[in-house]
PDB file of C-alpha atoms in Angstrom:
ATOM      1  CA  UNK A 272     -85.883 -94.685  19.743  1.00 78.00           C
ATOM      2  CA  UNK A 273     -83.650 -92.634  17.379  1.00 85.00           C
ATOM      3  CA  UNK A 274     -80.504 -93.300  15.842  1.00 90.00           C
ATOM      4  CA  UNK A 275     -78.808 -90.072  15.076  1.00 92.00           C
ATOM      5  CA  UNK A 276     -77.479 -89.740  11.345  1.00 95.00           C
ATOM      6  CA  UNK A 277     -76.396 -85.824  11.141  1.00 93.00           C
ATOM      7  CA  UNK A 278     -78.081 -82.385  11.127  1.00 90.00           C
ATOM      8  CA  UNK A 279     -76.723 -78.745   9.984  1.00 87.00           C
ATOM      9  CA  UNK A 280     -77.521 -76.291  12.328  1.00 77.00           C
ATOM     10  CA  UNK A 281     -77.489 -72.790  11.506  1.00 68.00           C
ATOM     11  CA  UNK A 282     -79.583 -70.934  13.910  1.00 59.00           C
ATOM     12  CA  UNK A 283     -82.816 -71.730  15.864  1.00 55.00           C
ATOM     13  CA  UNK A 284     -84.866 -71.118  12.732  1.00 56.00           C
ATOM     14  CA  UNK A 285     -82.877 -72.624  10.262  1.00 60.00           C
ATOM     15  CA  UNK A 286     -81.888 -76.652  10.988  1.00 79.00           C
ATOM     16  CA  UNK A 287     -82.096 -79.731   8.873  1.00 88.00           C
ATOM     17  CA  UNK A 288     -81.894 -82.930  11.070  1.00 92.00           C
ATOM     18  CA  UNK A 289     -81.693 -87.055   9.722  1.00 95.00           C
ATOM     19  CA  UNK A 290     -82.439 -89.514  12.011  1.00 96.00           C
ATOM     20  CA  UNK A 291     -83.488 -93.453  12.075  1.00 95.00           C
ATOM     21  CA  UNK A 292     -86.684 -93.728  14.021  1.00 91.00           C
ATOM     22  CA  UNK A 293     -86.979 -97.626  15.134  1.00 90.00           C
ATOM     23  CA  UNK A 294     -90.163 -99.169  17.027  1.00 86.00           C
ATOM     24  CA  UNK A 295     -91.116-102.398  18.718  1.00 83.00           C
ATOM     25  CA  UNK A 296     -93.795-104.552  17.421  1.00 80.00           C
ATOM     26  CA  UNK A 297     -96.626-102.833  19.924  1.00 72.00           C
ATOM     27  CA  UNK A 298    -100.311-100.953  19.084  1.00 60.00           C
ATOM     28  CA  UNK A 299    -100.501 -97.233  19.779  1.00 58.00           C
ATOM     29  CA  UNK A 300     -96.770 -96.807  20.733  1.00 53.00           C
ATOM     30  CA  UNK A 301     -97.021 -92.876  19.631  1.00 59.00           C
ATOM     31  CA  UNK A 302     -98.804 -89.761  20.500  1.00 66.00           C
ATOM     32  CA  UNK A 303    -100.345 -87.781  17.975  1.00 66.00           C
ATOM     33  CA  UNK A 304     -97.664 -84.572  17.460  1.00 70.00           C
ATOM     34  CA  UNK A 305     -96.510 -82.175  15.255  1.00 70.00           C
ATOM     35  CA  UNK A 306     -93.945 -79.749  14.429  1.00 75.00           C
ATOM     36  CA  UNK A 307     -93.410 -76.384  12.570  1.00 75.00           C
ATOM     37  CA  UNK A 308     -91.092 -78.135   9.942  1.00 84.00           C
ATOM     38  CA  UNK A 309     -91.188 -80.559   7.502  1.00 89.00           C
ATOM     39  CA  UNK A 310     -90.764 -84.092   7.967  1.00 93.00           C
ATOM     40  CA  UNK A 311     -89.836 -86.715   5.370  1.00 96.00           C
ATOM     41  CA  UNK A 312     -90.198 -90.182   6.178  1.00 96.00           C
ATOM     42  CA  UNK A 313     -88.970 -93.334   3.756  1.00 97.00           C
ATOM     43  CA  UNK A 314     -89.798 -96.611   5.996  1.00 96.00           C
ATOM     44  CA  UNK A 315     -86.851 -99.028   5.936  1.00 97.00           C
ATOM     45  CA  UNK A 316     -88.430-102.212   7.234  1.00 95.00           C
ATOM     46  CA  UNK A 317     -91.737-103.004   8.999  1.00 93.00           C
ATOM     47  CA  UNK A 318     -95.295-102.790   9.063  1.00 92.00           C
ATOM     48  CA  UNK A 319     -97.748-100.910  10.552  1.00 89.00           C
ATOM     49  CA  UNK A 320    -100.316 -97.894  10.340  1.00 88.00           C
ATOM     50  CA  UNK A 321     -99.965 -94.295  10.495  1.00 86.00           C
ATOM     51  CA  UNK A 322    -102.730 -92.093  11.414  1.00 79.00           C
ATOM     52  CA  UNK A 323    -103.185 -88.800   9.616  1.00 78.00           C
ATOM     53  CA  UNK A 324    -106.339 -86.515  10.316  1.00 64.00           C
ATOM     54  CA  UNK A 325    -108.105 -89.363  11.428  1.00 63.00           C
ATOM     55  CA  UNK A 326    -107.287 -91.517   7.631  1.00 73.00           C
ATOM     56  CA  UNK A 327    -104.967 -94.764   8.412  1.00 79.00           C
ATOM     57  CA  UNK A 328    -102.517 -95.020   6.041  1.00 84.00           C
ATOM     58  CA  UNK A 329    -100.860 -98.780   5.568  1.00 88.00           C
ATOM     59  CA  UNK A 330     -96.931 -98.903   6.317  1.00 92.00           C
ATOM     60  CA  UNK A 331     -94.925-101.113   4.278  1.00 93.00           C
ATOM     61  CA  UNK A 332     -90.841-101.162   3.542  1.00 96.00           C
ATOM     62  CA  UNK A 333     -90.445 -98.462   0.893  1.00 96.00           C
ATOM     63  CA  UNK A 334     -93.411 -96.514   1.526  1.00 95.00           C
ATOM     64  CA  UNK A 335     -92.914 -92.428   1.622  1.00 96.00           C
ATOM     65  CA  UNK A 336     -94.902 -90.040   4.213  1.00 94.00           C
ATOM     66  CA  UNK A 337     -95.007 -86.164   3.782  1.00 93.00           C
ATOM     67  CA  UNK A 338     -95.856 -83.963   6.517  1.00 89.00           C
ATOM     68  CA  UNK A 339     -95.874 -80.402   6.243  1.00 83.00           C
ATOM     69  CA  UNK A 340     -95.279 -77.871   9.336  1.00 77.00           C
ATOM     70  CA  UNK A 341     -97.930 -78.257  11.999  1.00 72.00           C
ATOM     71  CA  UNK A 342     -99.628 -81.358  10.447  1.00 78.00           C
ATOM     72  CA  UNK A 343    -100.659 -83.702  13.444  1.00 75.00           C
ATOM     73  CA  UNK A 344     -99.846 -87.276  12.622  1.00 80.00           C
ATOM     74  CA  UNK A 345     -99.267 -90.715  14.944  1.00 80.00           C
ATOM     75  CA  UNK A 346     -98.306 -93.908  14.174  1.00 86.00           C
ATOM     76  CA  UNK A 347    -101.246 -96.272  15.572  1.00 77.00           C
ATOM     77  CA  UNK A 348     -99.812 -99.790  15.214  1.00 80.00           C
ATOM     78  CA  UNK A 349     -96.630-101.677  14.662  1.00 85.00           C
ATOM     79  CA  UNK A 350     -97.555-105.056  13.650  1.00 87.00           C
ATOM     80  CA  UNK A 351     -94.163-105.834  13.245  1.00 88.00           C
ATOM     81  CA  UNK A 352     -90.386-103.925  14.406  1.00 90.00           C
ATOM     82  CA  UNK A 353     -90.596-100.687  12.198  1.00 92.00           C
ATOM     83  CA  UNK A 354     -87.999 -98.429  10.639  1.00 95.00           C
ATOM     84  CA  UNK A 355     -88.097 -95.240   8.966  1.00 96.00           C
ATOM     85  CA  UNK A 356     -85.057 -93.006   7.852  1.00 97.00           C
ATOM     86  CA  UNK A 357     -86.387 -89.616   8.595  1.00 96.00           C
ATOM     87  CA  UNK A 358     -85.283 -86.062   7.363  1.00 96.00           C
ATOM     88  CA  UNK A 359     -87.059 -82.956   9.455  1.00 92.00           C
ATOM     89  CA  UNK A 360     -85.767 -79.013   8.096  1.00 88.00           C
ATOM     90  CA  UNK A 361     -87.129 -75.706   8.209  1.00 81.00           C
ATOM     91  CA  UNK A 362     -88.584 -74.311   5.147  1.00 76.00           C
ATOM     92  CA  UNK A 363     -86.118 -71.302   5.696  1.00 69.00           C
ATOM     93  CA  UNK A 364     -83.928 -74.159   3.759  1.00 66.00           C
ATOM     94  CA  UNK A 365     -86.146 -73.490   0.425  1.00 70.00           C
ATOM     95  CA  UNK A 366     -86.538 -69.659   0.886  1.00 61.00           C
ATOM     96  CA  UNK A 367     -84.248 -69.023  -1.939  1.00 52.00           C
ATOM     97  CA  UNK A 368     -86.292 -70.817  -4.402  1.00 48.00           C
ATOM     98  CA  UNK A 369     -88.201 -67.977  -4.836  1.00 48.00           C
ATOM     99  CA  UNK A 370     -89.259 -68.214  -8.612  1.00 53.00           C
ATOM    100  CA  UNK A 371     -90.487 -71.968  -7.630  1.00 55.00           C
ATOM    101  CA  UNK A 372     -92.360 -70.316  -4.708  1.00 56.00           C
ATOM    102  CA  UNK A 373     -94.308 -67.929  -7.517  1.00 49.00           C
ATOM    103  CA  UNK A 374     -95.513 -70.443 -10.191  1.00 51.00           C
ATOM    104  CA  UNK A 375     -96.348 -73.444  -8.256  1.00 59.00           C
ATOM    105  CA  UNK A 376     -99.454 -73.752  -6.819  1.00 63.00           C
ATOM    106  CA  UNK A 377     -98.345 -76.540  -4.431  1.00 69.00           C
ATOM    107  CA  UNK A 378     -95.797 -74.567  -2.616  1.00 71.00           C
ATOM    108  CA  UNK A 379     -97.820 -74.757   0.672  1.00 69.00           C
ATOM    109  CA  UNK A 380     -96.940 -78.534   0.570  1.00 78.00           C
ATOM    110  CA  UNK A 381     -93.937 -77.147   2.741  1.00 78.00           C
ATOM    111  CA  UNK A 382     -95.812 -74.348   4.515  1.00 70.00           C
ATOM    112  CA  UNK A 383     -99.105 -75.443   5.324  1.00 73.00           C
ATOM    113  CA  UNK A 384    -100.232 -78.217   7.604  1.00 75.00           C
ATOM    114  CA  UNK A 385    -100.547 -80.842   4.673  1.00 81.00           C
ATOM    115  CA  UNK A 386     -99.471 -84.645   4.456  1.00 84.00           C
ATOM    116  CA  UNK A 387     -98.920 -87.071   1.767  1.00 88.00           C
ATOM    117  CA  UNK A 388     -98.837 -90.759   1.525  1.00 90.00           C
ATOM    118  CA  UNK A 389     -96.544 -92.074  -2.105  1.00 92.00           C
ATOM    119  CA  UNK A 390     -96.527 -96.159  -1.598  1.00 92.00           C
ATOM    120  CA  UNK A 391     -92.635 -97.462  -2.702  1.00 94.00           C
ATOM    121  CA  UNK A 392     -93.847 -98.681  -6.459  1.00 93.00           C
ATOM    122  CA  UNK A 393     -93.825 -94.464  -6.976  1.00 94.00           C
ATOM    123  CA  UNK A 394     -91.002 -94.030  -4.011  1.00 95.00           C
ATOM    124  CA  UNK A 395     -87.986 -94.703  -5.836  1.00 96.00           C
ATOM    125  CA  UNK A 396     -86.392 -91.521  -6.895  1.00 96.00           C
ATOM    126  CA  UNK A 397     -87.234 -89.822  -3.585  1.00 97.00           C
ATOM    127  CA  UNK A 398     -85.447 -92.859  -1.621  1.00 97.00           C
ATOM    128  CA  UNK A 399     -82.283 -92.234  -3.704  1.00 97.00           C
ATOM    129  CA  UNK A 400     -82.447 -88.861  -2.588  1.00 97.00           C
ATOM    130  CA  UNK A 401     -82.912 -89.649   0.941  1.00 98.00           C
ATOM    131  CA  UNK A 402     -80.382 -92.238   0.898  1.00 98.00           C
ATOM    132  CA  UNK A 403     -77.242 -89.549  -0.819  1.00 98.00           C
ATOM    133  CA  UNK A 404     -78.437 -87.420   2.062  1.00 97.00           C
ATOM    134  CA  UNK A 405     -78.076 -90.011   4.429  1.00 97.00           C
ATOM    135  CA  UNK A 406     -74.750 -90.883   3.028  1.00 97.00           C
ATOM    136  CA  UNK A 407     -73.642 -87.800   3.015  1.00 97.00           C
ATOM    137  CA  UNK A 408     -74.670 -86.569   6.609  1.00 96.00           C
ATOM    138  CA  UNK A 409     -73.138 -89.639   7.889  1.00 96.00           C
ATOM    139  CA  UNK A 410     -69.591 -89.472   5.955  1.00 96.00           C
ATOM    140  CA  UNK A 411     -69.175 -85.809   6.013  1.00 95.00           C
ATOM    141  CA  UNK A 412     -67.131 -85.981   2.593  1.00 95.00           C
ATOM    142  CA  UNK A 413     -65.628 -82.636   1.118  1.00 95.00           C
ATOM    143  CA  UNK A 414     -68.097 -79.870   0.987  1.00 93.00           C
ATOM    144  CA  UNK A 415     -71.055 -81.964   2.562  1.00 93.00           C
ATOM    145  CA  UNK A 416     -72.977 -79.128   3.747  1.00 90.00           C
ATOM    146  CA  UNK A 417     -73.615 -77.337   0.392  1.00 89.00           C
ATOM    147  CA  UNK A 418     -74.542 -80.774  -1.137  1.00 93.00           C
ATOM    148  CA  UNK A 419     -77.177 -81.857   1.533  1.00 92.00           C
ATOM    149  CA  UNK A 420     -78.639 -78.373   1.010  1.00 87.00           C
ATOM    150  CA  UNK A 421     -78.788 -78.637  -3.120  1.00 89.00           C
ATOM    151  CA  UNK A 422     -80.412 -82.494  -2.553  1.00 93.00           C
ATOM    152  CA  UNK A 423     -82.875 -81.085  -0.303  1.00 91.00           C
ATOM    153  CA  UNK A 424     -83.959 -78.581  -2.923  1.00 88.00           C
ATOM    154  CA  UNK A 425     -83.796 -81.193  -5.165  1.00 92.00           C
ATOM    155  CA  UNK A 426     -85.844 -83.478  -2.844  1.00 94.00           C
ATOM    156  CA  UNK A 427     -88.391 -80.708  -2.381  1.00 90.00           C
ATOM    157  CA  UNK A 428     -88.462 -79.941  -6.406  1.00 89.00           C
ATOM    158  CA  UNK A 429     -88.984 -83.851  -7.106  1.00 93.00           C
ATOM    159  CA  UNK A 430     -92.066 -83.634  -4.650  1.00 92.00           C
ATOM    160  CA  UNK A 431     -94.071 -80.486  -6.022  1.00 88.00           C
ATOM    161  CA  UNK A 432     -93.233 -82.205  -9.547  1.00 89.00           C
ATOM    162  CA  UNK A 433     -94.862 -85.289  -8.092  1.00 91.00           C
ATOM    163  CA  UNK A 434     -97.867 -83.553  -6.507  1.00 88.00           C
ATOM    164  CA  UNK A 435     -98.328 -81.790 -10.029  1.00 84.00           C
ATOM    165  CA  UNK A 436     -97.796 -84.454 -12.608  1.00 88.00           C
ATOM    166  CA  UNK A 437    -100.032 -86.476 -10.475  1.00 85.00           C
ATOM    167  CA  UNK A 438    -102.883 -84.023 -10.282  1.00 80.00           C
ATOM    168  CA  UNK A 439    -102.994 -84.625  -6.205  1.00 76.00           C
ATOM    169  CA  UNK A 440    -105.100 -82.572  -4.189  1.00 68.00           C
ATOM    170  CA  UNK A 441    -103.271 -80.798  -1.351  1.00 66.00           C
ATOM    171  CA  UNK A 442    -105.915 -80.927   0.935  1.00 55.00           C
ATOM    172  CA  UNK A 443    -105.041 -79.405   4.721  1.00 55.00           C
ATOM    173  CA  UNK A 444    -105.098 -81.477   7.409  1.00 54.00           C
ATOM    174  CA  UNK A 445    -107.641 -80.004  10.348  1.00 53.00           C
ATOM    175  CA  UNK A 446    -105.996 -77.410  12.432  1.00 57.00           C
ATOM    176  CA  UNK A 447    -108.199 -77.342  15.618  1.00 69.00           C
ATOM    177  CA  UNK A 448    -107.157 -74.697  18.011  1.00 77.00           C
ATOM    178  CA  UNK A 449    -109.323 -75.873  20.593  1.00 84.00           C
ATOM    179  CA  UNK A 450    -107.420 -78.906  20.553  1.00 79.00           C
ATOM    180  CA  UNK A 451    -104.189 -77.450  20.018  1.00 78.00           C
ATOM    181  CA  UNK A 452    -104.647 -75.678  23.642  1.00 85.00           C
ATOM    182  CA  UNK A 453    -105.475 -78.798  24.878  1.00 87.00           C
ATOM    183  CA  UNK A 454    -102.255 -80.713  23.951  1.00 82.00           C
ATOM    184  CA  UNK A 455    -100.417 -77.645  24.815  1.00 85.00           C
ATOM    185  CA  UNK A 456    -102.002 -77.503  28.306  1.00 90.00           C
ATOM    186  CA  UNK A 457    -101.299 -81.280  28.766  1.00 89.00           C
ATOM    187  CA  UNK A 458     -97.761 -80.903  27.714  1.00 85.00           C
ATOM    188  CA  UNK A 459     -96.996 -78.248  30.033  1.00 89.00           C
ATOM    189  CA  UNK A 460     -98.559 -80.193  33.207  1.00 92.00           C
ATOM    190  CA  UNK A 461     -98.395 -83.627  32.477  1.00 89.00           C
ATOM    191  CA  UNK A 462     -96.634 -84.226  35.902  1.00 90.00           C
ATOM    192  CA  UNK A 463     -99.367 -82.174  37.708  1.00 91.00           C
ATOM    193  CA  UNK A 464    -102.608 -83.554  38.695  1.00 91.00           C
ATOM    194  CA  UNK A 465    -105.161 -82.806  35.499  1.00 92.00           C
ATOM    195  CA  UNK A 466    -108.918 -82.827  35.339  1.00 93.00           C
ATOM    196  CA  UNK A 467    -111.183 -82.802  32.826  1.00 94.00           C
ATOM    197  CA  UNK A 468    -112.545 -79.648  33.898  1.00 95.00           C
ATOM    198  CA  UNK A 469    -109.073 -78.150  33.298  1.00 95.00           C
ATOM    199  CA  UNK A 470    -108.305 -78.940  29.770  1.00 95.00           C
ATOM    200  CA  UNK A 471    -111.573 -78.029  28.633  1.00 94.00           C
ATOM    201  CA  UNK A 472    -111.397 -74.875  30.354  1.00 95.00           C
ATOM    202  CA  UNK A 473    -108.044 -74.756  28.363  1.00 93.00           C
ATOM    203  CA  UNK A 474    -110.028 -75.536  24.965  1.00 91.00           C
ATOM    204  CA  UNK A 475    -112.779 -73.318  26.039  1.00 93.00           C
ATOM    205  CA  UNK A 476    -115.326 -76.086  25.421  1.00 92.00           C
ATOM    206  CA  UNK A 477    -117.584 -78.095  27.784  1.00 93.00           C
ATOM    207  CA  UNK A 478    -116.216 -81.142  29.230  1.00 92.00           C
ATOM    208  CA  UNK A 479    -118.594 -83.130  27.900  1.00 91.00           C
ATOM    209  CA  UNK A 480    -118.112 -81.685  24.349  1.00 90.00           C
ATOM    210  CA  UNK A 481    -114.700 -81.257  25.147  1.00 91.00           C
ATOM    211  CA  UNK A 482    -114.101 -85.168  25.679  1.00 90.00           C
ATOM    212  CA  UNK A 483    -115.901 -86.392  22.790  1.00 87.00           C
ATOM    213  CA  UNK A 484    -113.673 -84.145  20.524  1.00 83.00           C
ATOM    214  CA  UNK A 485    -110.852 -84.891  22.102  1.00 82.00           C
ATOM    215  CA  UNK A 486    -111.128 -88.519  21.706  1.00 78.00           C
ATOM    216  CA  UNK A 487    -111.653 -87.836  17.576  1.00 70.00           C
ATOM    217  CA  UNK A 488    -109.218 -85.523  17.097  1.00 69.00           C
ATOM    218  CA  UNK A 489    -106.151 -87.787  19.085  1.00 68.00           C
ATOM    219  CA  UNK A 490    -107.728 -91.488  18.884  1.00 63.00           C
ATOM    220  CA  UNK A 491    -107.315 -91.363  22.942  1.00 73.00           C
ATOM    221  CA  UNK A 492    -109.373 -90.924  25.952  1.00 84.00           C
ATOM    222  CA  UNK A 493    -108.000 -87.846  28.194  1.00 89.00           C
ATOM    223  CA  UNK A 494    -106.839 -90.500  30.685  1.00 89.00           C
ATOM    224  CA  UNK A 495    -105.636 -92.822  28.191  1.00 84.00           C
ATOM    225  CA  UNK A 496    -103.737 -90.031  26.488  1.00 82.00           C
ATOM    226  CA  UNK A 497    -102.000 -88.704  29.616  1.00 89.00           C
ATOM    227  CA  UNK A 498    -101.507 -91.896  31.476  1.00 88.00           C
ATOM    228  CA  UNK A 499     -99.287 -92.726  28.064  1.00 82.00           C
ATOM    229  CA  UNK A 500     -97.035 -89.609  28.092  1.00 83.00           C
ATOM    230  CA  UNK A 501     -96.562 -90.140  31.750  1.00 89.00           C
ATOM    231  CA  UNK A 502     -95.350 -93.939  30.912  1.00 87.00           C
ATOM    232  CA  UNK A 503     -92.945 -92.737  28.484  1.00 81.00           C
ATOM    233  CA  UNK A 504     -91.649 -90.120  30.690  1.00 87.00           C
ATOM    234  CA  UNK A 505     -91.226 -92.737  33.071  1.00 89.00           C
ATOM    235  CA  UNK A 506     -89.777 -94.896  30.776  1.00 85.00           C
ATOM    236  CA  UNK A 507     -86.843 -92.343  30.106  1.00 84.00           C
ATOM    237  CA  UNK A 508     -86.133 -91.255  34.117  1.00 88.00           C
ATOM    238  CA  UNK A 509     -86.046 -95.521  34.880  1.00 88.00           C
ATOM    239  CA  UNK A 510     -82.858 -95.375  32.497  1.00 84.00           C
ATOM    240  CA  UNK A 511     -81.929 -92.136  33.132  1.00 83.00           C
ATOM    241  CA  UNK A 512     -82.060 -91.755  36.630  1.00 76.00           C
ATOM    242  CA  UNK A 513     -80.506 -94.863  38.197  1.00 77.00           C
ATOM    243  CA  UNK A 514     -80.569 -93.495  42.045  1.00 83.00           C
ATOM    244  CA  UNK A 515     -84.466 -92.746  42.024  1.00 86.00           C
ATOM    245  CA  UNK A 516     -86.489 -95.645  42.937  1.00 92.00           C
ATOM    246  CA  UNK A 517     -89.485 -96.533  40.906  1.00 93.00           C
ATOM    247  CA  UNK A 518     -92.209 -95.447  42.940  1.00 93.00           C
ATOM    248  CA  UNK A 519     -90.241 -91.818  43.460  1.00 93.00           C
ATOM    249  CA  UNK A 520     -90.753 -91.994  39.478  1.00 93.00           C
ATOM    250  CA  UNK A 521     -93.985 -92.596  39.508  1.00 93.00           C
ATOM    251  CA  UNK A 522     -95.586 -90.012  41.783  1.00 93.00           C
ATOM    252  CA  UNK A 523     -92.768 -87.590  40.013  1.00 92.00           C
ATOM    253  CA  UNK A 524     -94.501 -88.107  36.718  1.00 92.00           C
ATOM    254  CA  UNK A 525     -98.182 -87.572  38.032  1.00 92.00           C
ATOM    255  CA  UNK A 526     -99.470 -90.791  38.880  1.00 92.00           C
ATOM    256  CA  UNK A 527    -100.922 -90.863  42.393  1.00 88.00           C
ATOM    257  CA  UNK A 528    -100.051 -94.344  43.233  1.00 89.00           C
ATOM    258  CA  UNK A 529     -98.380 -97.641  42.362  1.00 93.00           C
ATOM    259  CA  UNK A 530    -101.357 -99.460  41.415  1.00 91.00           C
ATOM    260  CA  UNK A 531    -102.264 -97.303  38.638  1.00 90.00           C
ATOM    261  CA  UNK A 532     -98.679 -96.464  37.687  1.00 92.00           C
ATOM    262  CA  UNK A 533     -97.948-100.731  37.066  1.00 92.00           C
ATOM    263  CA  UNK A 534    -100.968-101.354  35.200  1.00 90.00           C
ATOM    264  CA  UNK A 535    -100.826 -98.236  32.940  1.00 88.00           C
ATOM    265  CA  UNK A 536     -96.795 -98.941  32.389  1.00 88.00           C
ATOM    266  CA  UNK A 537     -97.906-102.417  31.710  1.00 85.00           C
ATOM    267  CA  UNK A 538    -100.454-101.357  28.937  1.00 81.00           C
ATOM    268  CA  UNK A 539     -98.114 -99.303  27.266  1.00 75.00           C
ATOM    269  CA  UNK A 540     -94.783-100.834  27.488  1.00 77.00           C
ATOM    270  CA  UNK A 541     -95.744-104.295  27.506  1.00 77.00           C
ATOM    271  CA  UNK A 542     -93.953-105.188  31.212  1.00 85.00           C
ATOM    272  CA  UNK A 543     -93.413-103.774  34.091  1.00 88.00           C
ATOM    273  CA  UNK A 544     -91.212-101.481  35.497  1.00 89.00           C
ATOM    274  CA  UNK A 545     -88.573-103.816  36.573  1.00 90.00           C
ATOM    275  CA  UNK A 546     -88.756-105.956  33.802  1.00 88.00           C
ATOM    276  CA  UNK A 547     -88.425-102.706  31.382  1.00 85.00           C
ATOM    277  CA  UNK A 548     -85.008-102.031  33.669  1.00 86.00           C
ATOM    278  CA  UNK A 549     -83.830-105.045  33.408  1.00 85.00           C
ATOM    279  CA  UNK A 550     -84.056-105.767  29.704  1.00 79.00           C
ATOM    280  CA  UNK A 551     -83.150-101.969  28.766  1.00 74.00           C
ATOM    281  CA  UNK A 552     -79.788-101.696  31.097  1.00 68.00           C
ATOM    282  CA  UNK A 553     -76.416-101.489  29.357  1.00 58.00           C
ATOM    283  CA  UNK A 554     -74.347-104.335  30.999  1.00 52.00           C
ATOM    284  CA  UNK A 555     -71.651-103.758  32.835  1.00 46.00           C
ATOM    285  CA  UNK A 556     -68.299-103.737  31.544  1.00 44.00           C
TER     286      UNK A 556
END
């Protein structure tokens, strides 16, 4: 779930957006995604693991997580409630820097489908950074807009420092096009019947080549993986749509029949249908 902070919207291209991202105790609650922006993520409380490029990376209160546009990344386990304060924005937001853009090296940290892990002992100036914006986003005090903007260019400054001072090694995160195609293809017919034949055809690979990859690159089966976007579809319309009855929901987000739709709801949301309706609904007032 999100909890909206504040964003700054100028055009399509040019956003920044702050959100608190909170998550159940649960294991594999997320699909592998990405975005063509940057994403900054300081966690707030909880444990877990995230999942970059097929590393785990530990998740502890405090810790920081970089991903640069298009980096695929998926939290794998919550072993306990999780929250992160999270900032996404275009890198249209740093295009004035240009003289920063010319003698660092590690500009593609913002460009290039990168990530970076910085545990909360070396956190702590990029947390008070996070937090002003926060602050600020939230309040909406006198001239907020030009501040955010100046602390995200101070944010992004404070990172390349970091990356340099630190001598880390910006190395990209696999972009697999095959795959890519795949997810795109999924995305775009999740509440259609889907073979196996089809999304490889999509990847241009053999099934049987196709599957094997697939499982690496995403840490899912096919089935697995689409059975669990179709639950959290689901999971939305149950709220959502109020008048629609729960097997209408289920055949309207691809599965073919009750059976399957209950025990794949079950493995991914922890109850069933009813019982997710019953302890999500907003009493009455």
């Amino acid at each position: 779930m999100k909890i909206s902070v504040g964003s700054i919207h100028t055009s399509d291209s040019l956003f920044l957006n702050m959100f608190i991202a909170t998550m159940s105790k649960q294991t594999r609650p997320s699909l592998s995604h990405s975005h063509p922006f940057v994403e900054i993520a300081i966690v707030l409380k909880g444990t877990g693991t995230y999942t970059v490029n097929a590393e785990e990376y530990p998740i502890s209160p405090g810790d920081l997580f970089f991903f640069g546009s298009n980096t695929i990344h998926y939290i794998t386990n919550a072993t306990s409630s999780l929250e992160l304060l999270t900032l996404q924005f275009s890198t249209s937001f740093l295009i004035d820097i240009t003289p920063v853009q010319r003698v660092s090296p590690h500009w593609r940290l913002f460009s290039s489908p990168v990530s970076m892990y910085i545990p909360d002992s070396d956190a702590k100036p990029f947390q008070l950074i996070m937090h002003e914006i926060q602050r600020n986003l939230s309040e909406e005090p006198l001239n907020y807009i030009t501040y955010v903007n100046s602390l995200v260019v101070l944010l992004a400054i404070s990172l390349l420092r970091f990356v340099s001072n630190n001598n880390i090694t910006l190395s990209p995160t696999k972009s697999n096009p095959s795959m890519c195609a795949a997810l795109t293809y999924i995305d775009n017919n999740i509440t259609q019947h889907i073979t196996l034949q089809d999304v490889a055809a999509a990847a241009m690979l053999s099934p049987s080549y196709f599957s094997a990859s697939f499982k690496r690159y995403t840490g899912y089966s096919l089935i697995d993986y689409t059975n669990a976007k179709r639950v959290r579809l689901a999971s939305k319309l149950l709220l959502n749509d109020t008048n629609i009855s729960i097997s209408e929901i289920a055949m309207r987000v691809g599965f073919n029949n009750m059976s399957n739709f209950n025990r794949a709801f079950r493995k991914y949301i922890g109850c069933t249908p009813s019982e997710y309706i019953s302890q999500n609904s907003k009493p009455k007032q």
